[in-house]
Structure formats: C-alpha cells, structure tokens
Amino acid sequence: MLTEHYDVKTASGRTVGVWRSYDESTRGSGRVVVMAPGFGQRMRSGGALALMMVRNGATVYRFDSLDHVGVSEGEIANFCLTSLNESLSAAVDSACRTEGADSVTVVATSLAALAALHHAVDEQRTSGIVLMLGVVDGRNTLLNVIGDDYLDVPVDTLPPTVMIDKYEVDPRAIHREHPVVDWWDAHSTVTALAALDIPVWNFAAIDDDWVQISDVHKVFAEAGRDPAEHVVEVEFSGHALLRNPVALKSLMTEVTRRVIGAGPEAEPEIPSFEEMVALRGTERDLERQHLSQRDR
C-alpha cells in the first residue's frame, strides 16, 4: 500500500490533513472510499482497515478532523459535529476531484456516523455508507458517556469541561451547535436516513456502552430501513473495538465486503498479521513526517 499525505483547506479556510492510500497495480480501478474517524481516533487508527480495502482494489482517503486529535487544525477540547462535517466535506471534495469521481463510499466510525449521514443528504456525493459502531442517538450517547444531558441546559450552568473517553472537552462547542443543526437527536438521524436512497449499513455491537443496539434498530426501522437487512450485530466487541483484535478482524472483513460490493460468498483478501503490525510503525512515522513538512 502506498500512502501520500497532503493538506486541504475547508470552506472556512481551515487546514485538514489527508492521507491517500492505493495499490499501484489497481490504481483507479476500484471504489473510492473516504474514512471518517471516530472520537479520539487518528488517521492511523484506521490503517489496518485501509490496508485491507486497498488490497481489495479500493483507493482510500483518510483525514484527521478539525478540533480533534491528529494533524488537522484545532484541539479536541473544542470537538463538535460541525467541525467533523466540515472536515469530511473537504476530504470528499478532494477525493472526488483527485479521482475524477462523482461520489464516494463513506466508512464512518462512532460519532462520525452522525456527520456522515447528514453530509450525504446535504451534498449528495456519497454512493454508500458503512457505519462501524455508528452512533444514531447522540444525546443518549453523551448521556451514557458523560453521565448528564447538557444539550438544552442554560449555557452558564455548563461545567468548564466534560470527559469524553479519556479527553477533556469543553461542552460549549457542542451546546452551541445543537440548536443550529440538531444532529445530536435521534429524530434527526431518522430524517437523514429516510431522505437517503443509497445503501447504509450499521455494524452495531451487542454490548456497547456508547450505543444501545435497541436504539440502532429503532432508528433504522423508523426511517423505513429493515434492521434485519441494514443492521449487522457484532458480538464480543463493545465500543473500544481496537482493543479486541478478533472482533476487529471479523468486522474489517465484513466492512470490506460491503465496500467493494462483494457477495456473502466472497472472501476479501486479508493482509497478514505481520503486515498490520509493520503498518503501525510506518504510519506513526508518516504522521510525524506530515507535521514536520508542514512546519518547514
């Protein structure tokens, strides 16, 4: 897998780091995929899945979101969905322009599901969406993770920071965007899903402390999408998928199968364990190189 790194500017002029990965032998012949990272994830967090999709013919774009961890502009203390959506839009625009494509397949993890669905509705440059542990009710997820629902309280009652996973986040950014876009509420996800006429799958963990699988089934059903067809239940996972290599490998295989349009009988090519381990070191170096070249 060959990976190029570069920066793009968003509509507001902010800088987003992008990686483009491809196989020289299949360059330009397969699906164009944009991966949207989950909360606390960097581009290199999705390296193994990118490698598997590239090995099976895809050209894969990754990006670090604004106001997040990674090489893009801003800090995770100011995380919000609108920054994630702005970053996704810039990455999709770059992918379409570079590949000469009208649309891409989006693979979105966790909270990025909310941005990916609304981006697909608003910009209509998405041909399919695969969600990995995709959040469908942001309000419930925040309640599960933070322990309180701060979306509708007076702004002067907000705490200085809240802990999301292991990161301190200023809740004001999320609080400010909620009345404007309402993407944190389940009814907004239902509306987005119902408006789309493209394939959407959600790989949902049975035991997930961020996402209740009953919420996933309910939202898809209310949007007119049969959960039996569009929701794939993942066992032995939980939300910290990267910590469960057995579940992760199985999930990556099924996600790749849907991305490349293969049938259930098809067996995607799976990179070796040694390749995946080596990739981790390579992409740590690539991240450092991306930052150092920008600073010159």
PDB file of N, CA and C in Angstrom, residues 204-208 211-213 233-238:
ATOM      1  N   ALA A 204     -23.253  -2.816  14.509  1.00  0.00           N
ATOM      2  CA  ALA A 204     -23.518  -2.390  15.881  1.00  0.00           C
ATOM      3  C   ALA A 204     -23.144  -3.496  16.860  1.00  0.00           C
ATOM      4  N   ALA A 205     -22.428  -3.123  17.900  1.00  0.00           N
ATOM      5  CA  ALA A 205     -22.008  -4.094  18.909  1.00  0.00           C
ATOM      6  C   ALA A 205     -23.162  -4.420  19.846  1.00  0.00           C
ATOM      7  N   ILE A 206     -23.281  -5.676  20.174  1.00  0.00           N
ATOM      8  CA  ILE A 206     -24.348  -6.105  21.084  1.00  0.00           C
ATOM      9  C   ILE A 206     -24.146  -5.513  22.472  1.00  0.00           C
ATOM     10  N   ASP A 207     -22.893  -5.450  22.899  1.00  0.00           N
ATOM     11  CA  ASP A 207     -22.561  -4.907  24.220  1.00  0.00           C
ATOM     12  C   ASP A 207     -21.711  -3.663  24.033  1.00  0.00           C
ATOM     13  N   ASP A 208     -22.355  -2.491  23.941  1.00  0.00           N
ATOM     14  CA  ASP A 208     -21.673  -1.243  23.639  1.00  0.00           C
ATOM     15  C   ASP A 208     -22.114  -0.189  24.639  1.00  0.00           C
ATOM     16  N   VAL A 211     -23.471   2.983  22.559  1.00  0.00           N
ATOM     17  CA  VAL A 211     -24.628   2.876  21.658  1.00  0.00           C
ATOM     18  C   VAL A 211     -25.472   1.672  22.058  1.00  0.00           C
ATOM     19  N   GLN A 212     -26.713   1.927  22.386  1.00  0.00           N
ATOM     20  CA  GLN A 212     -27.626   0.831  22.673  1.00  0.00           C
ATOM     21  C   GLN A 212     -28.134   0.249  21.360  1.00  0.00           C
ATOM     22  N   ILE A 213     -27.970  -1.045  21.196  1.00  0.00           N
ATOM     23  CA  ILE A 213     -28.341  -1.647  19.918  1.00  0.00           C
ATOM     24  C   ILE A 213     -29.844  -1.524  19.660  1.00  0.00           C
ATOM     25  N   GLU A 233     -25.238  -7.137  13.620  1.00  0.00           N
ATOM     26  CA  GLU A 233     -24.867  -7.217  15.031  1.00  0.00           C
ATOM     27  C   GLU A 233     -23.490  -7.860  15.194  1.00  0.00           C
ATOM     28  N   VAL A 234     -22.638  -7.181  15.962  1.00  0.00           N
ATOM     29  CA  VAL A 234     -21.266  -7.631  16.189  1.00  0.00           C
ATOM     30  C   VAL A 234     -21.146  -8.130  17.618  1.00  0.00           C
ATOM     31  N   GLU A 235     -20.754  -9.375  17.778  1.00  0.00           N
ATOM     32  CA  GLU A 235     -20.607  -9.947  19.118  1.00  0.00           C
ATOM     33  C   GLU A 235     -19.190  -9.719  19.639  1.00  0.00           C
ATOM     34  N   PHE A 236     -19.051  -9.789  20.955  1.00  0.00           N
ATOM     35  CA  PHE A 236     -17.739  -9.746  21.614  1.00  0.00           C
ATOM     36  C   PHE A 236     -16.938  -8.522  21.201  1.00  0.00           C
ATOM     37  N   SER A 237     -17.555  -7.376  21.239  1.00  0.00           N
ATOM     38  CA  SER A 237     -16.864  -6.191  20.762  1.00  0.00           C
ATOM     39  C   SER A 237     -16.846  -5.100  21.809  1.00  0.00           C
ATOM     40  N   GLY A 238     -18.000  -4.434  22.036  1.00  0.00           N
ATOM     41  CA  GLY A 238     -18.005  -3.218  22.815  1.00  0.00           C
ATOM     42  C   GLY A 238     -17.544  -2.070  21.950  1.00  0.00           C
TER      43      GLY A 238
END
